[in-house]
Structures are given as structure tokens and as C-alpha cells.
Amino acid sequence: MPTDGHHPSGTPAPAPGPGHRPAPEPRAVTVTVTVTFAGTPETRQAVVNVHGPAPAGPLGTASAAARIVGQATVSPAFAGALADQLTRPPAMSPAPPRAEPPETFATTPLQRDVLADAVHHPDHHVEQLVWRWHGPLDTGRFTAAWQSVFDRETVLRAAFAWDPHPRVTVYRHATPEVVRHAYGTFPDRAVLVEHERVRGFDLRRPGLLRAALLDGAPPGTPDATAPTDVLLTYHRALLDRWSVHALLRAFYRAYRADGVLPGGERRPDLRDYVRWLEAQDPSAARDFWSREAARPAVRLPRAAPGAVTGRTGTGRARIRLTGDEVARLAAWAAHQGATESVAVHAVWAMLLHRASGAAAEPARVRFGVTVSGRGVFLEDVEHTPGPFACPLPVSVEVDPRSPVSRLLRTLRDCALDVSGYEWIAAGQIRDWLTQDPAAPQDGAGAVLADSLLVFEHRRPGPGGPGPDLAARGVRVDAPDLVPARPPVPIGIVVHHDHRGGLVLTCVHDRARLDDARAFALLSHSAQLLRELPGVTGESVTVADLLDGLPCTDPIRLHEHPGPPPGQGDPLVTLRAAPAPRTGTVCLVVPPGTPASWLVGLVQGTAGTHAVVALYPAAHGTRTCVTALRRHLRTAGGPLVLAGVSGVGAVACDIALGLAEDGGTPPPVVLAGGDSVGALAHAIETTLRRAEAKLERPSREQ
């Protein structure tokens, strides 16, 4: 058969002339093949007609009625097989399923605040729950149970698209990431927690919740710890802690049912909430917050210009009130007509007044308070997973000479006032105050002043595997919260634990607040909460309560350290290579990194490789990729990208940008905290491996 672009006669098909216009594409042609059976007493021929689509190539230019004739000579033994092949209708390949475009809808004002801050501070909004699973854990069932939850919850199949403004994109399907690590992969679960936090998330891909499992020591080994550590890491652009607890309850139901969760897609969901938001009139909220947030308030004192803490990263400290102490606090607050959360607000307001240096004079203080966001009139919103918990500013005048009970009642009334506007975001308040939608990215943080209180209210327990699995020896602990870093210098996260205690966690920016000062604020908060139940009547004043605190060094907030010289460029050379082709270490520098830390890292890395710094927050990822490519044209040798917690996603984007023309992405090295030694060691190890890989001859050579 002619299948090579020739006419049946064997002469090449003439080339079309310059003015040739191709004929319309035919729908089908008729192929006639004459088969001659050789080796028989007489020559027998058979004509087989095959109808089908036009062949590709020049034959496709024939008209639909074209008739192509060919000849073939075969042995009789193959006659039947040939006839079968020629007469069998062509297999119809199944049409590819029509890919339905993902559904998109507008982001909420709170999401826009989170996304704007996450561009510059990716680690601010990565939160985690960690707990221990006792007994057998079936990884297949575990994964299937989460897949069932993903199929039911649109928020778990959501991501973000920028066109050019962010929009929520919901996909029809998303696969949960569940990774099980063998015993010994990580030294302990704290290292696993930091590893998962540093990884961050690609906000453009669905599945902004993932699970990691870390097995304990196998039975029979010394100090065996059979339980498995379970870690959920999620992003607050789509989920808050309330949501994750609701999803965890659904997961346990699915796990008990062999990984199957009955029922269809949950409604209402985030789409319904967005529609509800769009129908609201913000006029009353604008009037309220414009009056409230515009009142002048004292701030925490600033350190001397140029002073630095010498540290970077996120600091965390924790103090616990016992169950008995919490019971006394709750009873005292109820007697005052308030709640434990209002008591926490009162304690924090007193400490801010003390730290501000206002002395014995009345002064207004301001701080952020996270509200649940579920007090709106939307049916079943309390069970809807989504990003509803919202930080809002609260201001109150603190008079050291007034009774503590009066301050408590004032803050109770403030909480009631704010509850009517839980659906407003700090960014909206900023815009109302400034009348400038293009306000700086930290404008929402400025509305919240210097601190943020997060009180996680009691709720039904997440539920366990249930009695059917408990009979098989499965038991789970209550999840422990690893809070995200807030968009302000210091945050206090308060939650109840499974033993009835109250856990206070301080999360602070170590570049802006010294660790010792942050811990002092936390410990003073716990001390005042323990002493509040002893306050009776109107006789105890704010000054009386504060006088009982130990004297400490004044609290000072440091400004973000200035950039090293030359940060006007996206790429800064910190150390030039003394010889060509010795390699480059590229540091991806997050905002607020002091110059002293960069100098220490350069001095701590041995070798002759160049060390450069990129500033993606100030210049954008694409500009940094272009600048790094320009550097590599003359540098030569291997490249290693490196950074500390919070730059993982940006560093990976830069690596992929360098490889988008078909190259291999360079390795990315990350280290938690601000440990110069750990990061320097990881850089040198990775660089040596990259050098060895370049020197090793390929198999083709």
C-alpha cells in the first residue's frame, strides 16, 4: 500500500506551487488493495475496500471520493491474516474526557490580606497540628480516608490564580499528600515539624493541607516508642484551626469506614460565603472602624536607631496554666459577666500600658484580637471549613487608678461591639483609614498595632478512631497546635489542652523583639491570669495588680534591620570567587535579615566559591532569576540555592525558573531558625556533591 507520500505509480507527488491553496480536509477516503496469492496453480486476486479517515500527509489532500489502489503479494498461509487486518474496522480510540475548566471565584478581604503578606513572609501563615497515634496505622486506609475528605470538601481542592488579582480556583479533583517516614528519618518529631513548615506551600496548586507520619522505634529495640507521630500542615489562606478540627473529625469517620466518607460535596462552602459577603453593605462597619481605629493609642517603645537583636527567624515559648487554675479563672470571669478570653484581653491591655512607659497616666492601647468569623448569619457556617478566623483591632483606655473589674467590663463591651463585624478584614480598615488601596503591604499589620491575641475557644473534641478501632488497640492523643507566626512583631496564642489546662504560646519576630523580653511578656501574662481570681469588688486597681510583677528590662521593639549596601540591586555579591568555575552559593534573603547574619554566614562557609544574595521580596522572583542567570554566564561551576525558614517556596520557584529552558534545577538547601553553622555545613556538603557530579564523566563519554 502506498503510505509514504507517493502516487500508486511510484512517482513522487508534485509539490504545490506558490499560489496553491490546500483543498478542504476530507472526511474519509476509500482504499482499494489488490492482494495476489502467490505459489498457487493459478493467480488469484482479491480486492478489499477499507473505508476510514484520510491518511496523514499528501494523501490527505485527495478528495473524499478518491480511490487509492495498491498491490501486495503474500503467501497463502498469511492470506487470512492479511484479510483480517485489512477488513477489520479501525479501533476507535476513546475520545479524551473533556477537561472541565476549574471554577473560579473572588477571594475574601481576609484572603487578600493573607496573600499580600505571604508574598513577603511565606512562613507567617503556615500552621500545624501534631499528635501521637498509638497502635497500628494503615497507611492505605489513612490516605484513602483523606482522599474521601478531599472529594467532599471544595476548600481542600482549591488553590489561587492571579489574573492579575488573586482568585480562588476549585478543581474537580485533588490528591492528598501523605508521606510516611520510617523510624530514624528524623531525629524527633520537632525536626519533622520544622522541616514541613520550612517547605511551605505552592499557593497555585490545590491541596493546601498535607500529612506527614513519623514511625516510632520498632518493637524489640531499646527505648522503643511504638506510636506514630502524625503531623498536619496547612495554610491559613484557606483554612483556620477550627476548620482543620472539623476536617479531622470527618477523616476519623472515613477511617473507621475503610476510607469511605458517605455523602456528597459539603454545602454551604466557601463559594456561598463569598456570595454572602458580596451582598453585605459595609457602610455601618466603615463608620464603626473608622472611629475605633483612628483613635490615637500608645505603642511599644522603639529601640535606638540602628540597634539590632542579632537574631532572625521565629521565636516560640510556652507556659501552661493547670486545670485547677483555669477553673478558678473561668468562675471568676463568669462572676464578672465575662469569659476567659476577655480576662486574657484585660491582662494584655495592662501589660501593654506598662510596657509603653505611660506610667501612672491613663492611655489608650491597641492590639489585635482574632475573632472566629463564624458569628455571621449564614446557615451552617459554624461547620463550614474555610479561612474565617480574622484578626481585628481593639483599643481600650487603661487607667492605672481604675478598678480591674471596670477594665474587664469595658473589654467585654468591646468584644460585643466587634462581634457585629466579624466579616471585616484588617486590610479593609486600613483602606478606609488611608483611602489608598495601594497602601504598603504591612498596612494591615499597622492597623493591628504591635501585637495579636488569638484565643481558641473550647469546641467539641476532634473525635477519635471510635470504639471499633479502639478494640483493635488504636488510640490517638489530642492534637497540639504549632501556631503560625502573626503579621505583627508578637502574638499570644491561647488554647485549652485535653487535660483542661490553658496553654499560652508566644510567637514573635526575633529580629524585632528579643527572646528574653518576649518570654517576660508571656510569663507576666500567666502570672496575672493566676492572680485575677483573687481580685474582689472594686478595691483592686490596675496599678495594684501590676505592682506585683517583677521588674524587668524595658520592652523595646527593633525596626527591621537595614539591608546591606547594594540591596538596590536584586543580586548582591557578598564574596567574589578568587578563581573561575569554583561554583556559587546563592542566598535567598527574606525581609528583615540583618547584615550581621549575612556576614557571619559568609565567614562560616569555607572554600573558594562565590557567595551572592538575592532579594525576591523587594524585586520579585522573575527579576531575581534574570539577575542570577546573568551572574552564572561568567561564574561557571555548580550552583546551590540556600536560605532559612520561610523562603523554601520562593527558592524553589527561582530554581524552577532557572531550569525552565530545559536545564536541571539547582539544589535548594534550607535550615530552620537562624543557625549559621547548620546552614553553612549543609551548603558545603551540597556544593561538594554538586562538584563531584559535574566532574564525573558521563557514560556516553
XYZ file of C-alpha atoms in Angstrom:
701
model
C 0.000 0.000 0.000
C 1.270 3.476 -0.683
C 1.859 5.037 2.729
C 4.991 7.090 2.060
C 3.585 10.091 0.218
C 3.919 8.664 -3.366
C 1.357 8.102 -6.064
C 0.447 4.453 -6.788
C 2.619 4.594 -9.885
C 5.642 5.246 -7.673
C 6.315 8.761 -8.980
C 6.707 11.441 -6.357
C 3.772 13.672 -5.752
C 4.270 17.097 -7.305
C 4.993 19.909 -4.887
C 2.316 22.563 -4.659
C 3.011 25.772 -6.437
C 3.394 29.151 -4.769
C -0.217 30.041 -5.258
C -1.522 26.658 -4.252
C -4.364 26.638 -1.742
C -4.887 23.316 0.040
C -8.164 21.609 -0.625
C -10.610 21.195 2.230
C -9.644 18.380 4.542
C -11.575 15.211 3.525
C -13.608 13.317 5.990
C -12.722 9.838 4.611
C -11.216 8.009 1.633
C -11.733 4.591 0.124
C -8.576 2.460 -0.020
C -8.637 -0.425 -2.520
C -5.946 -3.082 -2.145
C -5.446 -5.885 -4.653
C -3.999 -8.962 -2.959
C -2.236 -11.584 -5.118
C -1.820 -15.023 -3.525
C 1.479 -16.473 -4.800
C 2.526 -20.114 -5.025
C -0.790 -21.463 -6.239
C -1.688 -23.207 -9.528
C -3.305 -20.032 -10.687
C -3.047 -16.475 -9.731
C -5.923 -15.426 -7.612
C -6.670 -11.898 -6.656
C -8.905 -10.330 -4.087
C -9.968 -6.727 -3.798
C -10.514 -5.358 -0.319
C -12.067 -1.979 0.291
C -11.174 -0.224 3.509
C -13.060 2.888 4.478
C -11.630 5.237 7.028
C -10.139 8.604 7.734
C -7.802 10.124 5.214
C -4.158 9.234 5.799
C -1.910 11.954 7.103
C 0.402 13.680 4.693
C -0.039 14.448 0.967
C -2.671 11.734 0.579
C -4.881 13.751 2.818
C -5.265 16.319 0.073
C -7.270 13.908 -2.087
C -10.954 14.433 -2.326
C -13.342 12.411 -0.220
C -14.193 10.238 -3.244
C -10.550 9.439 -4.055
C -9.722 5.818 -4.754
C -6.244 4.576 -3.856
C -5.130 1.289 -5.398
C -2.193 -0.805 -4.218
C -0.831 -4.314 -4.685
C 0.586 -6.864 -2.282
C 1.931 -10.390 -2.837
C 1.729 -12.778 0.096
C 1.917 -16.490 0.845
C -1.425 -18.303 1.149
C -0.579 -19.031 4.763
C -0.884 -15.337 5.503
C -3.869 -14.608 3.315
C -6.413 -14.929 6.087
C -4.418 -12.834 8.496
C -3.936 -10.117 5.905
C -7.600 -10.095 5.025
C -8.488 -9.811 8.694
C -6.177 -6.864 9.124
C -7.469 -5.110 6.036
C -11.140 -5.656 6.686
C -11.153 -5.127 10.425
C -12.585 -1.692 11.165
C -10.067 0.584 12.793
C -10.249 0.616 16.551
C -11.916 3.755 17.715
C -9.755 5.275 20.402
C -11.916 6.616 23.175
C -12.374 10.311 22.991
C -10.382 12.026 25.703
C -12.589 13.227 28.511
C -13.458 16.831 28.157
C -11.434 18.671 30.778
C -13.814 20.988 32.503
C -12.122 24.247 33.447
C -11.794 24.755 37.182
C -14.327 27.026 38.796
C -13.019 30.378 39.960
C -14.487 32.989 42.254
C -13.385 36.068 44.145
C -11.175 35.971 47.209
C -12.392 37.333 50.526
C -10.844 40.501 52.011
C -9.176 38.323 54.661
C -7.637 36.119 51.987
C -6.307 39.161 50.175
C -4.603 40.268 53.399
C -3.054 36.828 53.890
C -1.876 36.519 50.279
C -0.366 40.015 50.266
C 1.604 39.229 53.417
C 2.569 35.735 52.257
C 4.360 37.163 49.229
C 6.929 38.740 51.534
C 6.633 36.426 54.548
C 5.693 32.894 53.433
C 6.156 31.459 56.933
C 3.627 33.798 58.561
C 0.631 31.677 57.636
C 1.803 28.048 57.786
C 0.199 26.380 60.805
C 0.355 22.806 62.090
C -1.370 20.233 64.280
C 0.674 17.352 65.675
C -0.348 14.380 67.782
C 0.528 10.783 68.540
C -1.207 7.696 67.152
C -0.968 4.625 69.374
C -1.435 1.244 67.757
C -1.464 0.036 64.153
C -1.786 2.665 61.425
C -2.807 1.511 57.955
C -1.218 3.962 55.512
C -3.503 2.910 52.654
C -6.635 3.412 54.722
C -5.211 6.660 56.129
C -4.643 8.028 52.610
C -7.999 6.804 51.328
C -9.761 8.475 54.251
C -8.143 11.813 53.458
C -8.955 11.344 49.768
C -12.580 10.906 50.738
C -12.457 14.147 52.730
C -10.788 15.940 49.792
C -13.546 14.726 47.474
C -16.198 16.107 49.807
C -14.620 19.464 50.706
C -14.101 22.032 47.958
C -11.711 24.033 50.135
C -9.211 21.150 50.007
C -9.313 21.154 46.197
C -8.829 24.904 45.992
C -5.798 26.991 45.035
C -5.177 30.520 43.847
C -4.732 32.035 40.406
C -3.553 35.580 39.678
C -5.162 37.293 36.692
C -3.711 39.742 37.729
C -5.555 39.858 41.061
C -5.899 36.662 43.100
C -8.930 34.445 42.652
C -9.861 31.156 44.275
C -9.735 28.220 41.859
C -11.591 24.998 42.721
C -10.560 21.826 40.896
C -12.742 18.777 40.421
C -10.083 16.500 41.867
C -7.047 16.845 44.116
C -4.885 14.162 45.697
C -3.853 14.492 49.344
C -0.160 14.298 50.126
C 0.522 11.674 52.789
C 4.161 10.759 53.411
C 5.211 8.140 55.936
C 8.766 8.393 57.264
C 10.497 5.376 58.743
C 11.949 5.470 62.207
C 15.238 7.352 62.211
C 14.468 9.504 59.165
C 14.230 12.492 61.507
C 15.806 12.672 64.980
C 12.458 13.559 66.552
C 9.110 15.000 65.630
C 10.258 18.578 66.360
C 12.666 18.298 63.436
C 9.894 16.913 61.236
C 7.611 19.797 62.253
C 10.254 22.360 61.294
C 11.034 20.514 58.058
C 7.397 20.604 56.964
C 6.974 24.229 57.972
C 10.035 25.331 56.009
C 8.727 23.549 52.897
C 5.874 25.994 52.690
C 3.193 25.685 50.003
C 2.775 26.487 46.350
C -0.429 28.515 46.564
C -1.109 27.879 42.869
C -1.681 24.147 43.444
C -4.626 22.574 45.279
C -4.134 20.657 48.480
C -3.012 23.301 50.981
C -3.186 20.659 53.683
C -0.801 17.714 53.850
C 0.034 14.926 56.292
C 3.365 13.508 57.411
C 3.779 10.379 59.536
C 6.870 9.509 61.580
C 7.133 5.975 62.908
C 8.468 5.287 66.368
C 11.114 2.690 67.138
C 10.044 -0.834 66.143
C 9.184 -3.308 68.923
C 12.141 -5.075 70.416
C 14.553 -2.157 70.119
C 15.849 -0.278 73.171
C 13.623 2.618 74.209
C 11.025 1.544 71.663
C 8.295 4.124 71.025
C 5.744 2.240 69.000
C 3.326 5.168 68.488
C 3.378 7.081 65.201
C 3.618 10.872 65.180
C 1.036 12.468 62.880
C 1.549 15.992 61.561
C -0.938 18.079 59.591
C 0.470 21.195 57.931
C -1.924 23.696 56.377
C -2.045 27.249 55.056
C -4.248 29.879 56.616
C -5.168 31.334 53.229
C -7.764 28.541 53.005
C -8.058 27.003 56.482
C -8.123 28.051 60.111
C -7.727 25.822 63.141
C -11.476 25.467 63.643
C -11.729 24.183 60.069
C -8.928 21.666 60.481
C -10.575 20.197 63.580
C -13.797 19.781 61.593
C -11.871 18.089 58.772
C -10.123 15.857 61.286
C -13.461 14.660 62.628
C -14.540 13.818 59.060
C -11.247 11.997 58.492
C -11.793 9.759 61.520
C -15.294 8.899 60.304
C -13.838 7.922 56.936
C -11.008 5.934 58.538
C -13.499 3.908 60.578
C -15.403 3.186 57.332
C -12.367 1.780 55.478
C -11.595 5.121 53.839
C -15.074 5.961 52.562
C -16.980 9.059 53.675
C -20.673 8.903 52.818
C -22.489 11.881 51.393
C -21.773 14.351 48.651
C -19.990 17.657 48.483
C -20.486 19.877 51.503
C -22.701 22.927 51.147
C -22.559 25.678 52.096
C -18.896 26.138 51.337
C -16.500 28.999 50.691
C -18.322 29.926 47.471
C -21.545 30.514 49.410
C -19.683 32.610 51.975
C -18.190 34.788 49.220
C -21.654 35.366 47.780
C -22.900 36.274 51.270
C -20.036 38.743 51.670
C -20.761 40.394 48.335
C -24.342 41.043 49.454
C -23.315 42.908 52.630
C -23.385 46.683 52.976
C -20.132 47.784 54.651
C -21.333 51.320 55.460
C -22.014 50.709 59.162
C -18.799 48.727 59.527
C -16.842 51.526 57.861
C -18.260 54.105 60.255
C -17.572 51.926 63.281
C -13.990 51.008 62.403
C -13.110 54.459 61.143
C -13.996 55.863 64.555
C -12.463 52.988 66.501
C -9.166 52.514 64.684
C -8.496 56.240 64.186
C -8.231 56.936 67.919
C -4.600 57.607 68.893
C -3.037 54.904 71.018
C 0.355 54.376 72.625
C 2.727 51.864 71.064
C 5.531 49.749 72.409
C 8.724 51.824 72.637
C 11.226 51.501 69.814
C 14.866 50.646 70.210
C 17.574 53.121 69.298
C 18.037 53.603 65.539
C 20.430 51.037 64.147
C 20.154 48.705 67.143
C 19.552 45.049 66.241
C 18.734 41.925 68.184
C 21.290 39.932 66.213
C 18.720 37.187 65.645
C 16.348 36.209 62.850
C 13.526 33.765 62.405
C 10.547 32.963 64.609
C 10.781 32.573 68.377
C 8.367 30.371 70.307
C 7.814 29.936 74.042
C 5.046 28.221 76.006
C 3.552 28.393 79.508
C 0.653 26.346 80.876
C -1.991 27.053 83.491
C -3.223 23.942 85.249
C -6.792 22.709 85.113
C -7.481 23.965 88.651
C -6.115 27.417 87.815
C -8.269 27.555 84.687
C -11.377 26.525 86.618
C -10.845 29.350 89.136
C -10.229 31.860 86.329
C -13.374 30.788 84.446
C -15.522 31.017 87.589
C -14.160 34.483 88.424
C -14.710 35.784 84.887
C -18.261 34.433 84.826
C -18.967 36.197 88.114
C -17.855 39.414 86.404
C -20.133 38.734 83.446
C -17.217 37.955 81.147
C -15.316 34.999 79.724
C -11.770 33.656 79.965
C -10.904 35.289 76.643
C -11.936 38.727 77.952
C -9.738 38.110 81.002
C -6.813 37.438 78.671
C -7.582 40.685 76.803
C -7.596 42.631 80.083
C -4.266 41.186 81.179
C -2.676 42.005 77.830
C -4.021 45.574 77.860
C -2.480 46.129 81.298
C 0.900 44.774 80.175
C 0.918 46.927 77.041
C 0.178 50.017 79.139
C 3.023 49.117 81.500
C 5.461 48.476 78.653
C 4.517 51.672 76.790
C 6.012 53.862 79.511
C 2.763 55.741 80.165
C 3.466 55.340 83.919
C 0.504 56.325 86.097
C -1.325 58.282 83.405
C -4.375 56.955 81.543
C -3.546 55.937 77.984
C -5.275 54.099 75.169
C -3.634 50.884 73.998
C -4.370 48.950 70.824
C -3.830 45.303 69.937
C -5.243 42.763 67.533
C -7.803 40.167 68.557
C -8.679 37.178 66.381
C -12.424 36.570 66.103
C -13.904 33.303 64.877
C -15.627 34.889 61.869
C -18.448 32.387 62.243
C -20.887 34.654 64.011
C -22.436 35.741 60.717
C -25.950 34.959 59.523
C -25.053 32.218 57.075
C -26.652 28.837 57.616
C -24.306 26.156 58.964
C -21.250 28.418 58.711
C -20.025 27.078 62.054
C -19.414 23.711 60.366
C -18.003 25.082 57.104
C -14.239 24.726 56.605
C -12.593 27.886 55.386
C -10.480 30.893 56.357
C -12.870 32.679 58.699
C -10.814 33.442 61.836
C -9.912 37.085 61.362
C -7.649 39.492 63.282
C -9.280 42.817 64.130
C -8.031 45.799 66.157
C -9.302 46.511 69.667
C -8.448 49.678 71.574
C -9.210 50.479 75.189
C -8.190 53.182 77.629
C -6.233 51.822 80.580
C -6.255 53.940 83.741
C -3.894 52.528 86.371
C -6.037 54.104 89.118
C -9.300 52.453 87.988
C -10.510 49.059 89.249
C -9.540 45.925 87.342
C -13.204 44.915 87.178
C -14.030 48.114 85.286
C -11.383 47.375 82.670
C -12.785 43.860 82.315
C -16.316 45.159 81.725
C -15.070 47.692 79.151
C -13.274 44.993 77.188
C -16.370 42.766 77.404
C -18.380 45.526 75.763
C -15.628 45.961 73.139
C -15.865 42.260 72.319
C -19.615 42.574 71.862
C -19.176 45.581 69.562
C -16.577 43.821 67.430
C -18.693 40.668 67.137
C -21.126 42.502 64.874
C -18.385 42.999 62.265
C -16.509 39.694 62.290
C -16.638 39.574 58.488
C -14.478 42.694 58.101
C -10.727 42.282 57.473
C -7.900 44.466 58.761
C -6.961 45.387 55.189
C -10.397 46.912 54.643
C -9.988 49.016 57.774
C -6.575 50.134 56.558
C -8.056 51.208 53.227
C -10.868 53.113 54.936
C -8.371 54.954 57.106
C -5.880 55.731 54.381
C -8.259 55.898 51.400
C -5.390 54.334 49.493
C -5.914 50.814 48.120
C -2.219 50.716 47.230
C -1.093 51.096 50.849
C 2.096 49.226 51.836
C 1.874 45.505 52.448
C 2.343 45.911 56.206
C -0.553 48.335 56.416
C -2.876 45.689 57.854
C -0.240 44.973 60.482
C -0.119 48.672 61.344
C -3.882 48.635 61.946
C -3.340 45.819 64.449
C -0.515 47.802 66.118
C 2.271 45.673 67.595
C 0.601 42.524 68.938
C -2.124 39.979 68.311
C -4.112 37.801 70.708
C -5.558 34.524 69.460
C -7.907 32.731 71.852
C -9.022 29.338 70.594
C -12.370 28.730 72.283
C -13.478 25.350 73.525
C -15.167 23.150 70.980
C -16.233 19.514 70.716
C -13.244 17.213 70.634
C -11.939 16.127 67.253
C -13.160 12.595 67.864
C -11.021 9.514 67.794
C -10.978 6.367 65.743
C -14.005 5.144 67.694
C -14.743 2.040 69.733
C -14.451 -0.337 66.785
C -10.821 0.598 66.220
C -10.148 1.140 69.899
C -10.959 -2.533 70.347
C -8.088 -3.230 67.960
C -5.674 -1.225 70.063
C -5.859 2.136 68.275
C -5.793 5.256 70.430
C -4.959 8.858 69.480
C -3.861 11.810 71.590
C -5.453 15.234 71.337
C -3.757 17.385 68.671
C -1.281 20.021 69.786
C -1.172 23.349 67.951
C 2.011 24.745 66.412
C 0.785 28.269 65.648
C 1.743 30.305 62.624
C 3.744 33.489 63.014
C 1.439 36.523 63.024
C 1.883 39.564 60.745
C 2.893 41.664 63.790
C 6.019 41.525 65.988
C 4.450 39.399 68.740
C 1.423 37.157 69.105
C -0.004 35.239 72.064
C -1.987 32.116 71.154
C -4.164 30.661 73.931
C -5.907 27.302 73.753
C -7.246 24.606 76.060
C -5.484 21.270 76.147
C -7.078 17.858 76.625
C -6.344 17.924 80.365
C -8.327 21.110 80.958
C -5.313 23.366 81.158
C -4.771 26.644 79.335
C -1.689 26.822 77.118
C -0.202 30.229 76.296
C 2.190 30.236 73.336
C 4.249 33.281 72.430
C 5.231 33.574 68.749
C 7.448 36.539 67.903
C 9.731 38.007 65.277
C 13.211 37.552 66.725
C 14.615 40.346 64.579
C 12.226 42.837 66.183
C 11.835 41.551 69.739
C 14.476 39.998 71.945
C 13.728 36.450 73.140
C 14.074 37.368 76.825
C 11.647 40.297 76.522
C 9.107 38.182 74.671
C 9.272 35.479 77.335
C 8.890 38.122 80.047
C 5.619 39.294 78.489
C 4.417 35.695 78.317
C 5.329 34.842 81.909
C 3.793 38.087 83.211
C 0.579 37.239 81.350
C 0.417 33.847 83.045
C 1.125 35.380 86.460
C -1.663 37.941 86.131
C -4.142 35.293 84.959
C -3.340 33.270 88.076
C -3.862 36.323 90.291
C -7.109 37.583 88.758
C -9.359 35.159 90.714
C -8.132 36.866 93.885
C -9.499 40.244 92.746
C -12.775 41.005 94.529
C -15.022 44.030 94.340
C -13.852 47.430 93.145
C -10.948 47.885 95.525
C -8.123 46.343 93.461
C -6.823 48.715 90.799
C -4.794 48.076 87.690
C -1.745 49.609 89.389
C -2.158 47.268 92.381
C -2.057 44.228 90.147
C 0.890 45.466 88.067
C 2.943 46.352 91.149
C 3.176 42.661 91.971
C 5.091 41.870 88.789
C 8.875 41.538 88.926
C 10.926 44.354 87.467
C 12.401 43.546 84.065
C 14.264 45.437 81.401
C 12.001 47.695 79.331
C 10.421 46.192 76.252
C 11.910 47.604 73.056
C 10.802 46.870 69.518
C 13.619 46.959 66.993
C 12.993 48.171 63.493
C 13.682 45.775 60.671
C 17.464 45.809 60.157
C 18.620 47.822 57.212
C 19.730 45.955 54.105
C 23.409 45.559 53.338
C 24.916 48.064 50.914
C 23.818 47.462 47.369
C 20.393 45.967 48.051
C 19.081 48.308 45.410
C 20.038 45.507 43.035
C 18.270 42.135 43.056
C 21.640 40.329 43.320
C 24.427 41.401 45.675
C 27.872 39.777 45.669
C 28.901 39.060 49.249
C 32.089 37.233 48.346
C 33.668 37.006 44.905
C 35.252 33.779 43.703
C 39.079 34.020 43.522
C 39.187 31.587 40.587
C 36.804 30.773 37.719
C 34.420 27.796 37.747
C 34.552 27.335 41.516
C 30.780 27.460 41.950
C 28.283 29.831 43.526
C 26.221 29.777 46.690
C 23.141 31.964 46.283
C 21.401 33.045 49.498
C 17.683 33.758 49.138
C 17.291 36.533 51.712
C 13.937 37.126 53.463
C 12.907 40.621 54.570
C 14.368 41.768 57.870
C 17.589 39.763 57.685
C 20.342 41.750 59.457
C 23.632 42.365 57.696
C 25.478 40.778 60.634
C 23.807 37.440 59.933
C 24.854 37.517 56.285
C 28.428 38.386 57.238
C 28.506 35.520 59.738
C 27.283 33.050 57.133
C 29.894 34.171 54.586
C 32.633 33.812 57.181
C 31.303 30.432 58.271
C 31.475 28.871 54.800
C 34.893 27.629 53.741
C 36.008 27.121 50.158
C 36.626 29.324 47.175
C 33.098 29.536 45.821
C 31.321 32.838 45.313
C 28.542 33.883 47.702
C 25.744 36.088 46.396
C 22.440 37.227 47.863
C 19.048 37.552 46.156
C 16.196 39.731 47.441
C 12.986 38.368 45.856
C 10.666 40.196 48.265
C 11.927 43.555 47.043
C 12.401 42.754 43.359
C 10.227 39.752 42.501
C 11.131 36.209 41.548
C 11.384 36.827 37.806
C 13.840 39.712 38.206
C 15.960 37.593 40.553
C 16.058 34.715 38.056
C 17.248 37.086 35.331
C 19.941 38.568 37.577
C 21.169 35.136 38.646
C 21.347 33.930 35.045
C 23.473 36.951 34.214
C 25.836 36.084 37.049
C 26.093 32.418 36.003
C 27.159 33.305 32.463
C 30.569 34.333 33.800
C 30.794 32.386 37.063
C 30.754 28.749 35.965
C 30.763 25.764 38.290
C 27.859 24.358 40.308
C 25.110 26.473 41.856
C 23.420 25.927 45.225
C 20.422 27.967 46.408
C 20.213 28.342 50.191
C 18.092 30.043 52.812
C 16.412 29.824 56.185
C 12.872 29.073 57.289
C 10.200 30.751 55.229
C 11.940 31.050 51.854
C 11.502 27.453 50.682
C 8.707 28.136 48.191
C 10.440 31.222 46.769
C 13.788 29.400 46.463
C 12.115 26.515 44.623
C 10.409 28.977 42.270
C 13.801 30.508 41.468
C 15.315 27.046 40.892
C 12.488 26.110 38.522
C 12.809 29.459 36.750
C 16.478 28.767 36.052
C 15.542 25.391 34.545
C 12.531 26.472 32.503
C 14.533 26.315 29.247
C 15.197 22.608 29.680
C 18.031 22.618 32.192
C 18.260 20.898 35.568
C 17.106 22.865 38.619
C 19.934 23.572 41.069
C 19.722 22.037 44.564
C 17.993 24.043 47.298
C 19.320 23.902 50.876
C 17.173 25.139 53.778
C 17.854 25.322 57.507
C 15.462 26.133 60.307
C 15.834 29.048 62.705
C 18.888 31.283 62.439
C 21.636 28.683 62.897
C 24.540 29.909 60.786
C 26.590 26.783 61.476
C 23.888 24.314 60.402
C 23.174 26.165 57.168
C 26.881 26.603 56.350
C 27.517 22.885 56.856
C 24.545 21.938 54.660
C 25.730 24.326 51.941
C 29.251 22.918 51.872
C 28.019 19.310 51.777
C 25.630 20.029 48.914
C 28.233 22.016 46.996
C 30.768 19.171 47.210
C 28.185 16.724 45.875
C 27.337 19.073 43.019
C 31.044 19.474 42.174
C 31.555 15.711 42.170
C 28.574 15.241 39.876
C 29.986 17.743 37.375
C 33.437 16.122 37.433
C 32.106 12.573 36.976
C 32.322 11.672 33.234
C 29.089 10.655 31.607
C 28.549 7.121 30.375
C 28.349 8.356 26.809
C 31.926 9.605 27.061
